Every structure is written in structure tokens, then in C-alpha cells.
């Protein structure tokens, strides 16, 4: 169940990621107009997110949530209008489901636990925002194609507002279905991430996987673990998207096959990437280590879900070893010995998110206790061995199969299916379009024939 303290920590995350994104945008965008546009709409986005986190009613939460969607739409549409419209359509569909649930509950429902049959509408509506299985079709393209500072907001903050809503709606009541959905998300996202060659699409699928941890913990009644990992993910994934933006800005590509290790010339980006990668892998000394322990705490009654998350973490290790190897590993240098410089503003944004990744990693129990988690021996031999063992297994598998992973394409997913929908509907309406010949006699004949048929059926 969400609490005022949860809202405060979530607000702190929103402020930090938004601030880092604005700093990074000063180096990412070349045009002063783009920088001003981005900074202004990021401020609007931040204010609407704060409105979500501190709403007194579900209707107020929905209003602020859709205002934040509008802000992200404008931020994305400036460079990627098609992606922005697709994002907006998906989010409005989720909003319609949530509004139906609010209406079914009486309209004036206080922002808190939801009971009865309408809870399903709440979970489905918020599930679109949080990319539950089958409802995630919008996320890979949107997070992958939006400008890097916008992707940091989408992955670091926006999806967390939906997760915050689900936690609130559940009110701490376990949901086996959500545990299963979380396990599927974690596995599917990790698998797809290992198969990507586009840096940002890899990070997008990784977001699906990490949201699976959040949903599994929330479904098991572990609000502390869900919130802890939401905050941790917002920090390290925001930094990772800014690292991807630095690569794209410096080399003009997001394709790992074309980067060929040239990212090692970006000294700060390289080291900040590996720090954030260590965090998402759950290695000791980073915020991801503590958050993943708290996620697993309530999963004792769901051992299969715990195993699924461990396997997914191995997939995460493989995908980030892949990104690190091909983006920052051995390979070519820039043509003609040309030195490549990285933007100081982008580095500053990455550093702003990296500092709490380390600080909270050194004292992992502090945040967990503040969020209501139980006392744990976080650096026990068993927990350290599990973390390092999964890392070694995932890294070994990557180096054994790295050539094979470089040639495999991604598996078909929901976003590819929705890509075909416009063509399907175009073919479906084609017979009706052919009837529109512009001939008045044909229209009259069709109208008379329809009237006669109706008369026969009625009389």
C-alpha cells in the first residue's frame, strides 16, 4: 500500500531524473529553441507527476496522469511525431479503462485501495501505463525512438506513476495473477533485450523486465520491495538512457554493430555506463543489490516466481555485457584518429543520477527500512554468493554465445502486431470504399434495395 513516505521518495526521484534530463538536454540538443522547448515541457511534466503522487482522489490522479501524458507527447512529437501519436493512443486507451473503473466505483473515490469487481478495470488501465504483458506494445518503440532525455523521463519516471497507482489500488492485498504477470514480464523483457542490436531498444526491453520485478513484489504484497526497486530502476535506467544518448550524439548511431567499441573513447560515459550496468545486474555496492533483495523478500510463497526473477537477472547480465562489449569494448577507433569529445552537460546529468546509485548501494538497508521493509542481513554470504553467482553465469553465457547473439534477430512481439493493424483495417474497409463510386443512380439503387430487404424482413 502506498504511503505519504512512498509519495515523498517517488517525488524525489521525479525531481532528480527531471533535473538530470534537463542538464543532459543542454548537450544533446544543438538548437537553443529545442533546449528551451525541452526544459519548459519537462517542468510541466514534473509538476503533473507531483500532482499524481499527492492526489486526494482517483479522479484527480487520472487528470494529472493524463496531463503528464500530454507533456510527454509534446516532448516526443517534436522529433518523432509518429511515435508520439502511437504513445498517446495507447495511453488514452489505458485512461479510458481507468476512468471506467472510477465511474463504476462512484466517481468520487478517495485515492486508496480499491475493492470489488472494478479493481480489474483499475489494474488493466494502469497496466497499460506500466506495460503489463500484452499491454506493453507501445513501450519498445516509444522508449527506443524518443530523444534520449525524453526516454530517461519515460523509463525513469512515467512508468513508475502507473506502478504507484497499482500499488495504491491493491492496498497490500496479494494478487497471484500480478505475481505471474511480473515473472512473465521479467523473463520476456530480459530475453528480448539480449537479442537487440539497437542500444535504446535494448534498454526499452530491459525496462519491461525490471518492471516485472516491481509487479511481482507488488502482487506478493511486498510494497516496500516494489517501491524500492521502482526508485532504484529510475536512477540507473535514467543514467543508462543518457549514456545511450551520449553514444548517439557522439557517433550518430545506436546500432551496436556499427559502434564496434568506439564508445570507450567517451571516458566518463564508459565508466558511468558500467556503474549503472552493475546496478541493474544487482551487484553489491550499488542500489540494485539492495532493491532486488527486498523484491524477493515476500516471494517465499511463490518459489517459481523467485526462480523466474533469478533467471531473468541472468538474462539482464547477458544483455548488458552485450551492450558494454560492443559499445565500449575492444574494436575500432574513430576514423583518422579523430578524437571524440563528450558533452559536459550530458556527463553532469549522468553523474547526478549515479551518485545516489552508489550512496544507496553502500547503505542498502536504510531505504528499505524507511519504506517499511523488514530487517535483513543484506551482506550475508548466501546473498552475496547468489548475486555474484548469477553475474558470473550470465557473463559466461554471453561470452560463450556472443557471436550467435550478434546474428539472432528479436522475437516477434506485440508492437510488431500493432504495426500491421493499419494495413488490416485499410483492407477491411476497401470493399466499402469501392461502393463509393460517386454515381447517384448506384446510391439510389442501393438505398431502394436496402429498403425492400428491410420490408421483407419486418413483414
Coordinates of C-alpha atoms in Angstrom, one line a residue:
X1 CA 0.0 0.0 0.0
X2 CA 1.3 3.5 -0.8
X3 CA 2.0 5.9 2.0
X4 CA 3.0 9.6 2.3
X5 CA 6.6 8.4 2.7
X6 CA 6.3 6.5 -0.6
X7 CA 5.0 9.6 -2.3
X8 CA 7.8 11.7 -1.0
X9 CA 10.5 9.3 -2.2
X10 CA 8.8 9.0 -5.6
X11 CA 8.7 12.8 -5.8
X12 CA 12.4 12.9 -5.0
X13 CA 13.0 10.5 -7.9
X14 CA 10.9 12.6 -10.3
X15 CA 12.8 15.8 -9.4
X16 CA 16.2 14.1 -9.7
X17 CA 15.5 12.4 -13.1
X18 CA 13.8 15.5 -14.5
X19 CA 16.8 17.7 -13.4
X20 CA 19.3 15.3 -14.9
X21 CA 17.3 15.1 -18.1
X22 CA 17.3 18.9 -18.4
X23 CA 21.0 19.1 -17.8
X24 CA 21.6 16.4 -20.4
X25 CA 19.4 18.1 -22.9
X26 CA 21.7 21.1 -23.0
X27 CA 24.3 18.8 -24.6
X28 CA 22.0 16.5 -26.5
X29 CA 20.1 19.2 -28.5
X30 CA 22.0 21.5 -30.8
X31 CA 19.3 24.1 -31.2
X32 CA 18.7 26.7 -28.4
X33 CA 15.0 26.5 -29.3
X34 CA 15.0 22.8 -28.8
X35 CA 16.7 23.2 -25.4
X36 CA 14.1 25.8 -24.2
X37 CA 11.2 23.7 -25.5
X38 CA 12.5 20.6 -23.8
X39 CA 13.2 22.4 -20.5
X40 CA 9.8 24.1 -20.4
X41 CA 7.8 20.9 -21.1
X42 CA 9.9 18.9 -18.7
X43 CA 8.9 21.4 -16.0
X44 CA 5.3 20.8 -16.9
X45 CA 5.8 17.1 -16.8
X46 CA 7.4 17.2 -13.4
X47 CA 4.5 19.3 -11.9
X48 CA 1.9 16.9 -13.3
X49 CA 3.7 13.9 -11.9
X50 CA 3.8 15.6 -8.5
X51 CA 0.1 16.1 -8.8
X52 CA -0.3 12.4 -9.4
X53 CA 1.7 11.4 -6.4
X54 CA -0.2 13.7 -4.0
X55 CA -3.7 13.4 -5.3
X56 CA -6.5 13.0 -2.8
X57 CA -8.9 11.2 -5.2
X58 CA -8.6 8.7 -8.1
X59 CA -10.2 11.2 -10.4
X60 CA -7.5 13.8 -9.5
X61 CA -4.8 11.2 -10.0
X62 CA -6.2 10.4 -13.5
X63 CA -6.4 14.1 -14.5
X64 CA -2.8 14.7 -13.5
X65 CA -1.7 11.4 -15.1
X66 CA -3.1 12.4 -18.5
X67 CA -1.6 15.8 -18.2
X68 CA 1.8 14.2 -17.8
X69 CA 1.0 12.0 -20.8
X70 CA 0.2 15.2 -22.8
X71 CA 3.6 16.7 -21.7
X72 CA 5.5 13.6 -22.9
X73 CA 3.5 13.6 -26.1
X74 CA 4.7 17.1 -27.0
X75 CA 8.3 16.3 -25.9
X76 CA 8.3 13.2 -28.2
X77 CA 6.4 14.7 -31.1
X78 CA 8.9 17.5 -31.7
X79 CA 11.3 14.9 -33.1
X80 CA 9.2 11.7 -33.6
X81 CA 5.6 12.6 -34.3
X82 CA 4.5 9.1 -35.4
X83 CA 5.9 7.5 -32.3
X84 CA 4.3 10.3 -30.2
X85 CA 0.8 9.6 -31.7
X86 CA 1.2 5.9 -31.1
X87 CA 2.2 6.6 -27.5
X88 CA -0.8 9.0 -27.0
X89 CA -3.3 6.5 -28.4
X90 CA -2.1 3.7 -26.1
X91 CA -2.1 5.9 -23.0
X92 CA -5.6 7.2 -23.8
X93 CA -6.9 3.7 -24.1
X94 CA -5.5 2.9 -20.6
X95 CA -7.0 6.1 -19.3
X96 CA -10.5 5.1 -20.7
X97 CA -10.3 1.8 -18.8
X98 CA -9.2 3.6 -15.6
X99 CA -12.0 6.2 -16.0
X100 CA -14.5 3.3 -16.4
X101 CA -13.3 1.9 -13.1
X102 CA -13.5 5.2 -11.3
X103 CA -17.1 5.7 -12.7
X104 CA -18.0 2.2 -11.6
X105 CA -16.8 3.0 -8.1
X106 CA -18.9 6.1 -7.8
X107 CA -16.6 8.8 -9.3
X108 CA -15.6 10.4 -6.0
X109 CA -13.4 7.5 -4.8
X110 CA -10.6 8.6 -2.5
X111 CA -7.1 7.7 -3.6
X112 CA -6.5 4.5 -1.8
X113 CA -7.3 0.7 -2.0
X114 CA -10.0 -0.4 -4.5
X115 CA -12.3 -3.2 -3.8
X116 CA -14.8 -5.2 -5.8
X117 CA -15.1 -6.0 -9.5
X118 CA -14.0 -2.6 -10.6
X119 CA -10.5 -3.3 -9.4
X120 CA -9.9 -5.2 -12.6
X121 CA -10.5 -2.1 -14.7
X122 CA -8.1 -0.2 -12.5
X123 CA -5.4 -2.9 -13.0
X124 CA -5.9 -3.1 -16.7
X125 CA -6.0 0.7 -17.2
X126 CA -2.9 1.2 -15.1
X127 CA -1.4 -2.0 -16.7
X128 CA -1.2 -0.1 -20.0
X129 CA 0.8 2.6 -18.2
X130 CA 3.0 0.0 -16.6
X131 CA 3.4 -2.3 -19.6
X132 CA 1.9 -5.5 -18.3
X133 CA 2.1 -8.5 -20.6
X134 CA 0.2 -7.9 -23.8
X135 CA -0.3 -4.2 -22.9
X136 CA 3.3 -3.3 -23.4
X137 CA 3.0 -2.9 -27.2
X138 CA 3.7 0.8 -27.1
X139 CA 6.8 0.8 -24.9
X140 CA 9.7 -0.6 -27.0
X141 CA 9.1 1.8 -29.9
X142 CA 8.3 4.9 -27.7
X143 CA 11.3 4.4 -25.3
X144 CA 13.5 3.4 -28.2
X145 CA 12.8 6.2 -30.6
X146 CA 12.1 9.2 -28.3
X147 CA 15.1 11.6 -27.8
X148 CA 17.4 10.2 -25.1
X149 CA 16.4 12.8 -22.4
X150 CA 12.7 12.0 -23.0
X151 CA 13.4 8.3 -22.8
X152 CA 15.0 8.9 -19.4
X153 CA 11.8 10.5 -18.3
X154 CA 9.6 7.8 -19.8
X155 CA 11.5 4.9 -18.2
X156 CA 12.8 6.6 -15.1
X157 CA 9.5 8.4 -14.0
X158 CA 6.5 7.9 -16.2
X159 CA 6.0 4.2 -15.9
X160 CA 6.5 4.5 -12.2
X161 CA 3.4 6.6 -11.8
X162 CA 1.4 3.7 -13.2
X163 CA 3.1 1.3 -10.8
X164 CA 2.4 3.7 -7.9
X165 CA -1.3 3.6 -8.9
X166 CA -1.3 -0.2 -9.0
X167 CA 0.3 -0.4 -5.5
X168 CA -2.3 2.0 -4.2
X169 CA -5.2 0.1 -5.8
X170 CA -4.1 -3.2 -4.3
X171 CA -3.7 -1.8 -0.8
X172 CA -1.2 -4.5 0.2
X173 CA -3.6 -7.4 -0.8
X174 CA -1.7 -10.2 -2.6
X175 CA -2.6 -10.9 -6.2
X176 CA -1.3 -14.2 -7.6
X177 CA -2.2 -13.0 -11.1
X178 CA 0.1 -10.0 -10.8
X179 CA 2.9 -12.2 -9.4
X180 CA 2.6 -14.4 -12.5
X181 CA 2.5 -11.3 -14.8
X182 CA 5.6 -9.9 -13.2
X183 CA 7.5 -13.1 -13.7
X184 CA 6.5 -13.2 -17.4
X185 CA 7.5 -9.6 -17.8
X186 CA 10.9 -10.1 -16.2
X187 CA 11.7 -13.2 -18.4
X188 CA 10.3 -11.9 -21.7
X189 CA 11.9 -8.4 -21.3
X190 CA 15.3 -10.0 -20.4
X191 CA 15.1 -12.4 -23.4
X192 CA 14.2 -9.7 -25.9
X193 CA 16.9 -7.4 -24.5
X194 CA 19.6 -9.9 -25.2
X195 CA 18.5 -10.1 -28.9
X196 CA 18.6 -6.3 -29.6
X197 CA 21.2 -4.5 -31.7
X198 CA 19.7 -1.1 -31.1
X199 CA 21.0 0.3 -27.8
X200 CA 17.8 2.1 -26.9
X201 CA 15.6 -0.7 -27.8
X202 CA 17.7 -3.0 -25.6
X203 CA 17.2 -0.5 -22.8
X204 CA 13.4 -0.4 -23.5
X205 CA 13.0 -4.1 -23.2
X206 CA 15.2 -4.1 -20.1
X207 CA 12.6 -1.7 -18.6
X208 CA 9.9 -4.2 -19.3
X209 CA 11.9 -6.8 -17.4
X210 CA 12.7 -4.6 -14.4
X211 CA 9.0 -3.6 -14.2
X212 CA 8.4 -7.3 -13.8
X213 CA 10.3 -7.3 -10.6
X214 CA 8.1 -4.4 -9.3
X215 CA 4.9 -6.1 -10.3
X216 CA 5.9 -9.5 -8.8
X217 CA 6.8 -7.8 -5.5
X218 CA 3.6 -5.8 -5.5
X219 CA 1.5 -8.9 -6.3
X220 CA 3.1 -10.7 -3.4
X221 CA 2.1 -7.9 -1.0
X222 CA 5.6 -6.5 -0.8
X223 CA 5.1 -2.8 -1.3
X224 CA 8.5 -1.9 0.2
X225 CA 10.3 -4.0 -2.4
X226 CA 8.2 -2.7 -5.2
X227 CA 8.8 0.9 -4.3
X228 CA 12.5 0.3 -3.5
X229 CA 13.1 -1.2 -6.9
X230 CA 11.0 1.5 -8.7
X231 CA 13.2 4.1 -7.2
X232 CA 16.4 2.2 -7.9
X233 CA 15.4 1.5 -11.5
X234 CA 14.5 5.1 -12.1
X235 CA 18.1 6.1 -11.1
X236 CA 20.1 3.6 -13.0
X237 CA 17.9 3.4 -16.1
X238 CA 17.7 7.2 -16.4
X239 CA 21.5 7.2 -16.4
X240 CA 21.7 4.3 -18.9
X241 CA 19.4 6.2 -21.4
X242 CA 21.6 9.3 -21.0
X243 CA 24.6 7.1 -21.8
X244 CA 22.8 5.9 -24.9
X245 CA 22.2 9.5 -25.8
X246 CA 25.8 10.3 -25.4
X247 CA 26.8 7.5 -27.7
X248 CA 24.2 8.6 -30.3
X249 CA 25.3 12.2 -30.1
X250 CA 29.0 11.4 -30.5
X251 CA 28.8 8.7 -33.2
X252 CA 25.5 9.2 -34.9
X253 CA 24.2 5.7 -34.4
X254 CA 22.6 3.5 -31.8
X255 CA 23.5 0.2 -33.6
X256 CA 25.9 -1.9 -31.6
X257 CA 27.2 -3.5 -34.8
X258 CA 28.3 -0.1 -36.1
X259 CA 29.6 1.3 -32.8
X260 CA 32.3 -1.5 -32.7
X261 CA 33.6 -0.5 -29.3
X262 CA 34.2 3.2 -30.2
X263 CA 32.3 4.2 -27.1
X264 CA 35.4 3.6 -25.0
X265 CA 36.7 6.9 -26.3
X266 CA 34.0 8.6 -24.1
X267 CA 35.7 8.1 -20.8
X268 CA 33.0 9.4 -18.5
X269 CA 30.2 7.8 -20.4
X270 CA 32.0 4.5 -20.3
X271 CA 32.6 4.4 -16.6
X272 CA 29.1 5.7 -15.7
X273 CA 27.6 3.1 -18.0
X274 CA 29.4 0.3 -16.2
X275 CA 28.3 1.7 -12.8
X276 CA 24.7 1.7 -13.9
X277 CA 25.0 -1.7 -15.6
X278 CA 26.4 -3.1 -12.3
X279 CA 23.3 -1.7 -10.5
X280 CA 20.8 -3.2 -12.9
X281 CA 22.6 -6.5 -12.6
X282 CA 22.1 -6.3 -8.8
X283 CA 25.8 -6.3 -7.9
X284 CA 26.9 -5.4 -4.3
X285 CA 27.8 -1.8 -3.7
X286 CA 25.0 -0.5 -5.9
X287 CA 21.4 0.4 -5.3
X288 CA 20.2 -2.5 -7.4
X289 CA 21.7 -5.0 -5.0
X290 CA 19.5 -4.0 -2.1
X291 CA 16.4 -3.4 -4.1
X292 CA 16.4 -6.9 -5.6
X293 CA 16.8 -8.4 -2.2
X294 CA 13.8 -6.6 -0.9
X295 CA 11.8 -7.6 -4.0
X296 CA 12.5 -11.3 -3.3
X297 CA 11.6 -11.0 0.4
X298 CA 7.8 -11.5 0.0
X299 CA 8.2 -14.2 -2.7
X300 CA 8.7 -17.1 -0.3
X301 CA 5.2 -18.4 -1.0
X302 CA 5.9 -18.1 -4.8
X303 CA 9.1 -20.1 -5.3
X304 CA 8.6 -20.4 -9.1
X305 CA 8.4 -16.6 -9.3
X306 CA 11.6 -16.3 -7.4
X307 CA 13.4 -18.7 -9.7
X308 CA 12.0 -16.8 -12.7
X309 CA 13.4 -13.5 -11.4
X310 CA 16.8 -15.1 -10.8
X311 CA 16.8 -16.4 -14.4
X312 CA 15.7 -13.0 -15.7
X313 CA 18.6 -11.4 -13.8
X314 CA 21.0 -13.8 -15.7
X315 CA 19.4 -12.5 -18.9
X316 CA 19.9 -8.9 -17.7
X317 CA 23.6 -9.7 -17.1
X318 CA 23.9 -11.1 -20.7
X319 CA 22.2 -8.1 -22.3
X320 CA 24.4 -5.5 -20.5
X321 CA 27.5 -7.5 -21.1
X322 CA 26.5 -7.4 -24.8
X323 CA 25.9 -3.6 -24.7
X324 CA 29.1 -3.0 -22.8
X325 CA 31.2 -5.2 -25.1
X326 CA 30.0 -3.9 -28.4
X327 CA 29.7 -0.2 -27.3
X328 CA 32.7 0.2 -25.1
X329 CA 34.8 -2.9 -25.6
X330 CA 37.7 -3.7 -27.9
X331 CA 37.2 -2.6 -31.5
X332 CA 37.8 0.3 -33.9
X333 CA 38.8 3.8 -33.1
X334 CA 37.3 6.8 -34.9
X335 CA 38.4 7.3 -38.5
X336 CA 41.7 9.2 -39.0
X337 CA 42.5 9.2 -35.3
X338 CA 39.8 11.9 -34.8
X339 CA 39.2 12.5 -31.1
X340 CA 35.6 12.4 -29.9
X341 CA 34.6 14.6 -27.0
X342 CA 31.5 14.0 -24.8
X343 CA 29.2 16.8 -23.7
X344 CA 29.9 18.1 -20.2
X345 CA 26.2 18.8 -19.7
X346 CA 25.3 15.2 -20.5
X347 CA 28.0 13.9 -18.2
X348 CA 26.7 16.2 -15.4
X349 CA 23.2 14.7 -15.9
X350 CA 24.6 11.2 -15.7
X351 CA 26.7 12.0 -12.6
X352 CA 23.6 13.4 -10.8
X353 CA 21.8 10.1 -11.1
X354 CA 25.0 8.0 -10.4
X355 CA 25.8 9.5 -7.0
X356 CA 22.6 8.0 -5.3
X357 CA 23.2 4.7 -7.1
X358 CA 26.5 4.4 -5.1
X359 CA 25.4 6.0 -1.8
X360 CA 22.2 3.9 -1.5
X361 CA 24.3 0.9 -2.6
X362 CA 26.7 1.3 0.3
X363 CA 23.9 1.5 2.8
X364 CA 21.2 -0.7 1.2
X365 CA 19.2 -1.3 4.3
X366 CA 18.4 2.4 5.1
X367 CA 16.0 3.0 2.2
X368 CA 14.4 -0.4 2.7
X369 CA 13.6 0.3 6.4
X370 CA 12.3 3.8 5.6
X371 CA 9.9 2.2 3.1
X372 CA 8.6 -0.3 5.7
X373 CA 10.7 -3.4 4.8
X374 CA 11.8 -5.9 7.3
X375 CA 15.2 -6.2 8.9
X376 CA 17.6 -8.3 6.8
X377 CA 21.2 -9.4 6.8
X378 CA 21.9 -7.8 3.4
X379 CA 25.5 -8.8 3.1
X380 CA 25.2 -12.4 4.3
X381 CA 27.4 -15.0 2.5
X382 CA 24.3 -16.5 0.8
X383 CA 23.0 -13.3 -0.6
X384 CA 26.5 -12.2 -1.8
X385 CA 27.1 -15.6 -3.4
X386 CA 23.7 -15.5 -5.2
X387 CA 24.4 -12.1 -6.6
X388 CA 27.9 -12.9 -7.8
X389 CA 26.9 -16.4 -9.0
X390 CA 24.2 -15.0 -11.2
X391 CA 26.6 -12.4 -12.6
X392 CA 29.3 -15.0 -13.4
X393 CA 26.8 -17.3 -15.0
X394 CA 25.3 -14.6 -17.2
X395 CA 28.7 -13.1 -18.2
X396 CA 30.0 -16.6 -19.0
X397 CA 26.9 -17.4 -21.2
X398 CA 27.3 -14.1 -23.1
X399 CA 31.0 -14.7 -23.9
X400 CA 30.2 -18.3 -24.9
X401 CA 27.4 -17.3 -27.3
X402 CA 28.3 -13.7 -28.2
X403 CA 28.8 -14.4 -31.9
X404 CA 25.5 -16.2 -32.0
X405 CA 23.7 -13.4 -30.2
X406 CA 25.1 -10.9 -32.7
X407 CA 23.3 -12.7 -35.6
X408 CA 19.9 -13.6 -34.0
X409 CA 17.0 -11.2 -34.6
X410 CA 14.5 -10.3 -32.0
X411 CA 11.4 -12.5 -31.4
X412 CA 8.0 -11.3 -32.7
X413 CA 6.3 -9.1 -30.1
X414 CA 3.0 -7.2 -29.6
X415 CA 4.4 -4.0 -31.1
X416 CA 5.1 -5.7 -34.4
X417 CA 1.5 -7.0 -34.4
X418 CA 0.1 -3.5 -33.8
X419 CA 2.3 -2.3 -36.7
X420 CA 0.1 -4.4 -39.0
X421 CA -3.2 -3.1 -37.7
X422 CA -3.5 0.0 -40.0
X423 CA -2.9 -2.2 -43.1
X424 CA -5.5 -4.7 -41.9
X425 CA -8.2 -2.0 -41.3
X426 CA -7.3 -0.5 -44.7
X427 CA -8.0 -3.8 -46.4
X428 CA -11.2 -4.4 -44.3
X429 CA -12.8 -1.1 -45.5
X430 CA -11.7 -1.5 -49.1
X431 CA -14.9 -3.1 -50.3
X432 CA -16.9 -0.3 -48.8
X433 CA -14.7 2.3 -50.4
X434 CA -15.3 0.7 -53.8
X435 CA -19.0 1.2 -53.3
X436 CA -18.4 4.9 -53.2
X437 CA -18.3 5.4 -57.0
X438 CA -19.9 8.9 -57.0
X439 CA -22.7 7.6 -59.2
X440 CA -26.1 8.9 -58.0
X441 CA -28.0 6.0 -59.7
X442 CA -25.9 3.5 -57.8
X443 CA -26.7 5.2 -54.5
X444 CA -30.4 5.2 -55.3
X445 CA -30.3 1.6 -56.3
X446 CA -28.5 0.6 -53.1
X447 CA -31.0 2.6 -50.9
X448 CA -34.1 1.1 -52.6
X449 CA -32.6 -2.4 -52.4
X450 CA -31.9 -1.9 -48.7
X451 CA -35.4 -0.6 -48.1
X452 CA -37.0 -3.6 -49.9
X453 CA -34.9 -6.1 -47.9
X454 CA -35.8 -4.4 -44.6
X455 CA -39.5 -4.5 -45.6
X456 CA -39.3 -8.3 -46.3
X457 CA -37.5 -9.0 -43.0
X458 CA -40.0 -6.9 -41.0
X459 CA -43.2 -8.0 -42.6

